[in-house]
């Protein structure tokens, strides 16, 4: 008997090999047990995937929401640094760069507090005060047939449909 035969849904032994162990040789029993273990693994995997996409837990939601932060944290940990040390190093480098730029322009260096996400407000201020640049060229064109086509179809098509309905009805 093929061990897979006992796993058809209509078979009374669905889900258990022990009902069929009587009369099986060691090889058949081994195959049946391996097949049942494989089915159990697939069932557990499918149940986990179903649960993951139908009733997401907090862990699943977090894993989708903060994957960039987790990836950065893993990369920093693999490099032997904590995220805090890396952030402090980046902040000190930015501060040194500001001091250098200020010294070149002859201004007194000012301390700028970084925001929550590490963005420096000075950068935002520079973006706001920068002159507006137009990167796209806007074509000046009036209304074309593409704009009027739906209107023309409705104005012409609706009465034609009504007239056809009246003619076919009578």
mmCIF file of C-alpha atoms in Angstrom:
data_model
loop_
_atom_site.group_PDB
_atom_site.id
_atom_site.type_symbol
_atom_site.label_atom_id
_atom_site.label_comp_id
_atom_site.label_asym_id
_atom_site.label_seq_id
_atom_site.Cartn_x
_atom_site.Cartn_y
_atom_site.Cartn_z
ATOM 1 C CA UNK A 1 0.000 0.000 0.000
ATOM 2 C CA UNK A 2 1.305 3.435 -0.914
ATOM 3 C CA UNK A 3 1.575 5.557 2.270
ATOM 4 C CA UNK A 4 0.081 8.538 0.449
ATOM 5 C CA UNK A 5 -3.160 6.622 -0.115
ATOM 6 C CA UNK A 6 -4.026 6.767 3.561
ATOM 7 C CA UNK A 7 -4.066 10.561 3.490
ATOM 8 C CA UNK A 8 -6.918 11.057 1.080
ATOM 9 C CA UNK A 9 -9.649 13.048 2.794
ATOM 10 C CA UNK A 10 -12.271 10.340 2.407
ATOM 11 C CA UNK A 11 -10.107 7.724 4.064
ATOM 12 C CA UNK A 12 -11.001 6.912 7.705
ATOM 13 C CA UNK A 13 -7.365 7.206 8.788
ATOM 14 C CA UNK A 14 -6.989 10.862 7.813
ATOM 15 C CA UNK A 15 -4.299 12.471 9.928
ATOM 16 C CA UNK A 16 -2.809 9.456 11.665
ATOM 17 C CA UNK A 17 -0.386 6.718 10.669
ATOM 18 C CA UNK A 18 -0.821 4.674 13.832
ATOM 19 C CA UNK A 19 -4.111 3.227 12.520
ATOM 20 C CA UNK A 20 -2.218 1.631 9.654
ATOM 21 C CA UNK A 21 0.978 0.613 11.440
ATOM 22 C CA UNK A 22 -0.387 -2.868 11.995
ATOM 23 C CA UNK A 23 0.747 -5.028 9.111
ATOM 24 C CA UNK A 24 3.291 -2.548 7.701
ATOM 25 C CA UNK A 25 6.913 -3.325 7.292
ATOM 26 C CA UNK A 26 9.574 -1.001 8.731
ATOM 27 C CA UNK A 27 10.239 0.677 5.369
ATOM 28 C CA UNK A 28 6.558 1.336 4.705
ATOM 29 C CA UNK A 29 6.071 2.614 8.233
ATOM 30 C CA UNK A 30 9.114 4.884 7.869
ATOM 31 C CA UNK A 31 7.765 6.276 4.601
ATOM 32 C CA UNK A 32 4.344 6.822 6.128
ATOM 33 C CA UNK A 33 5.796 8.580 9.171
ATOM 34 C CA UNK A 34 8.016 10.770 6.986
ATOM 35 C CA UNK A 35 5.053 11.638 4.781
ATOM 36 C CA UNK A 36 2.926 12.506 7.825
ATOM 37 C CA UNK A 37 5.723 14.663 9.231
ATOM 38 C CA UNK A 38 5.947 16.463 5.895
ATOM 39 C CA UNK A 39 2.180 17.024 5.843
ATOM 40 C CA UNK A 40 2.231 18.292 9.426
ATOM 41 C CA UNK A 41 5.034 20.701 8.557
ATOM 42 C CA UNK A 42 3.162 21.963 5.495
ATOM 43 C CA UNK A 43 -0.051 22.341 7.508
ATOM 44 C CA UNK A 44 1.733 24.313 10.258
ATOM 45 C CA UNK A 45 3.468 26.496 7.663
ATOM 46 C CA UNK A 46 0.229 27.164 5.801
ATOM 47 C CA UNK A 47 -1.605 27.938 9.050
ATOM 48 C CA UNK A 48 1.145 30.352 10.054
ATOM 49 C CA UNK A 49 1.031 32.077 6.667
ATOM 50 C CA UNK A 50 -2.769 32.280 6.809
ATOM 51 C CA UNK A 51 -2.675 33.719 10.335
ATOM 52 C CA UNK A 52 0.034 36.152 9.312
ATOM 53 C CA UNK A 53 -2.082 37.685 6.551
ATOM 54 C CA UNK A 54 -5.549 37.426 8.107
ATOM 55 C CA UNK A 55 -4.983 38.279 11.760
ATOM 56 C CA UNK A 56 -1.672 40.108 11.961
ATOM 57 C CA UNK A 57 -0.106 40.284 15.379
ATOM 58 C CA UNK A 58 1.826 43.238 16.719
ATOM 59 C CA UNK A 59 5.103 41.582 15.720
ATOM 60 C CA UNK A 60 3.988 41.135 12.122
ATOM 61 C CA UNK A 61 2.795 44.741 11.860
ATOM 62 C CA UNK A 62 6.031 46.005 13.389
ATOM 63 C CA UNK A 63 8.112 43.911 11.041
ATOM 64 C CA UNK A 64 6.442 45.560 8.053
ATOM 65 C CA UNK A 65 6.404 49.098 9.452
ATOM 66 C CA UNK A 66 9.929 49.465 10.727
ATOM 67 C CA UNK A 67 11.990 47.239 8.465
ATOM 68 C CA UNK A 68 14.362 50.061 7.386
ATOM 69 C CA UNK A 69 15.155 50.870 11.023
ATOM 70 C CA UNK A 70 15.672 47.212 11.835
ATOM 71 C CA UNK A 71 17.892 46.767 8.794
ATOM 72 C CA UNK A 72 20.012 49.750 9.858
ATOM 73 C CA UNK A 73 20.189 48.420 13.413
ATOM 74 C CA UNK A 74 21.301 44.989 12.201
ATOM 75 C CA UNK A 75 23.897 46.535 9.903
ATOM 76 C CA UNK A 76 25.224 48.718 12.721
ATOM 77 C CA UNK A 77 25.345 45.754 15.099
ATOM 78 C CA UNK A 78 27.213 43.691 12.530
ATOM 79 C CA UNK A 79 29.730 46.491 12.106
ATOM 80 C CA UNK A 80 30.319 46.480 15.857
ATOM 81 C CA UNK A 81 28.561 49.781 16.570
ATOM 82 C CA UNK A 82 25.330 50.549 18.280
ATOM 83 C CA UNK A 83 22.813 52.763 16.572
ATOM 84 C CA UNK A 84 23.366 55.462 19.178
ATOM 85 C CA UNK A 85 27.137 55.559 18.581
ATOM 86 C CA UNK A 86 26.586 55.842 14.854
ATOM 87 C CA UNK A 87 24.045 58.647 15.301
ATOM 88 C CA UNK A 88 26.410 60.519 17.622
ATOM 89 C CA UNK A 89 29.245 60.132 15.142
ATOM 90 C CA UNK A 90 27.093 61.412 12.276
ATOM 91 C CA UNK A 91 25.927 64.329 14.412
ATOM 92 C CA UNK A 92 29.486 65.284 15.366
ATOM 93 C CA UNK A 93 30.582 65.065 11.718
ATOM 94 C CA UNK A 94 27.697 67.327 10.699
ATOM 95 C CA UNK A 95 28.606 69.785 13.440
ATOM 96 C CA UNK A 96 32.263 69.851 12.340
ATOM 97 C CA UNK A 97 31.171 70.405 8.761
ATOM 98 C CA UNK A 98 28.965 73.334 9.864
ATOM 99 C CA UNK A 99 31.838 74.880 11.809
ATOM 100 C CA UNK A 100 34.129 74.538 8.798
ATOM 101 C CA UNK A 101 31.551 76.133 6.497
ATOM 102 C CA UNK A 102 30.882 78.915 8.998
ATOM 103 C CA UNK A 103 34.602 79.621 9.317
ATOM 104 C CA UNK A 104 34.902 79.841 5.541
ATOM 105 C CA UNK A 105 32.075 82.363 5.385
ATOM 106 C CA UNK A 106 33.363 84.332 8.364
ATOM 107 C CA UNK A 107 30.361 83.708 10.595
ATOM 108 C CA UNK A 108 30.232 82.550 14.165
ATOM 109 C CA UNK A 109 29.351 78.842 14.386
ATOM 110 C CA UNK A 110 25.923 78.258 15.807
ATOM 111 C CA UNK A 111 24.662 75.134 17.490
ATOM 112 C CA UNK A 112 21.727 73.606 15.656
ATOM 113 C CA UNK A 113 19.673 70.961 17.387
ATOM 114 C CA UNK A 114 18.857 68.048 15.095
ATOM 115 C CA UNK A 115 15.238 67.017 14.865
ATOM 116 C CA UNK A 116 13.811 63.614 15.757
ATOM 117 C CA UNK A 117 14.824 61.860 12.577
ATOM 118 C CA UNK A 118 18.297 63.312 12.374
ATOM 119 C CA UNK A 119 17.393 66.039 9.900
ATOM 120 C CA UNK A 120 19.081 69.337 10.548
ATOM 121 C CA UNK A 121 16.672 72.305 10.579
ATOM 122 C CA UNK A 122 19.279 74.394 8.770
ATOM 123 C CA UNK A 123 18.897 72.166 5.730
ATOM 124 C CA UNK A 124 15.141 72.680 5.737
ATOM 125 C CA UNK A 125 15.603 76.444 6.092
ATOM 126 C CA UNK A 126 18.010 76.447 3.144
ATOM 127 C CA UNK A 127 15.499 74.543 1.052
ATOM 128 C CA UNK A 128 12.762 77.010 1.923
ATOM 129 C CA UNK A 129 14.858 80.093 1.118
ATOM 130 C CA UNK A 130 16.370 78.629 -2.056
ATOM 131 C CA UNK A 131 15.078 80.212 -5.254
ATOM 132 C CA UNK A 132 12.365 78.230 -6.954
ATOM 133 C CA UNK A 133 13.578 76.276 -9.940
ATOM 134 C CA UNK A 134 11.267 75.003 -12.609
ATOM 135 C CA UNK A 135 12.379 71.631 -13.873
ATOM 136 C CA UNK A 136 9.435 70.859 -16.106
ATOM 137 C CA UNK A 137 8.382 72.840 -19.136
ATOM 138 C CA UNK A 138 4.658 73.318 -19.217
ATOM 139 C CA UNK A 139 3.110 73.119 -22.654
ATOM 140 C CA UNK A 140 0.532 75.777 -23.280
ATOM 141 C CA UNK A 141 -2.261 74.138 -25.166
ATOM 142 C CA UNK A 142 -5.975 74.602 -25.303
ATOM 143 C CA UNK A 143 -8.644 71.987 -25.168
ATOM 144 C CA UNK A 144 -8.078 69.309 -27.792
ATOM 145 C CA UNK A 145 -10.355 66.637 -29.231
ATOM 146 C CA UNK A 146 -9.246 64.341 -26.395
ATOM 147 C CA UNK A 147 -10.917 66.662 -23.914
ATOM 148 C CA UNK A 148 -14.088 66.954 -25.972
ATOM 149 C CA UNK A 149 -14.420 63.311 -27.113
ATOM 150 C CA UNK A 150 -16.333 62.043 -24.034
ATOM 151 C CA UNK A 151 -18.698 65.010 -24.175
ATOM 152 C CA UNK A 152 -19.353 64.523 -27.899
ATOM 153 C CA UNK A 153 -19.952 60.803 -27.401
ATOM 154 C CA UNK A 154 -22.474 61.451 -24.636
ATOM 155 C CA UNK A 155 -24.282 64.226 -26.511
ATOM 156 C CA UNK A 156 -24.524 62.194 -29.719
ATOM 157 C CA UNK A 157 -24.621 58.676 -28.270
ATOM 158 C CA UNK A 158 -27.310 59.082 -25.625
ATOM 159 C CA UNK A 159 -30.056 60.296 -28.014
ATOM 160 C CA UNK A 160 -29.105 57.565 -30.511
ATOM 161 C CA UNK A 161 -29.469 54.912 -27.804
ATOM 162 C CA UNK A 162 -32.816 56.362 -26.692
ATOM 163 C CA UNK A 163 -34.112 56.459 -30.278
ATOM 164 C CA UNK A 164 -32.988 52.871 -30.899
ATOM 165 C CA UNK A 165 -34.754 51.809 -27.714
ATOM 166 C CA UNK A 166 -37.978 53.518 -28.800
ATOM 167 C CA UNK A 167 -37.813 52.040 -32.307
ATOM 168 C CA UNK A 168 -37.095 48.516 -31.080
ATOM 169 C CA UNK A 169 -39.789 48.730 -28.408
ATOM 170 C CA UNK A 170 -42.562 49.671 -30.841
#
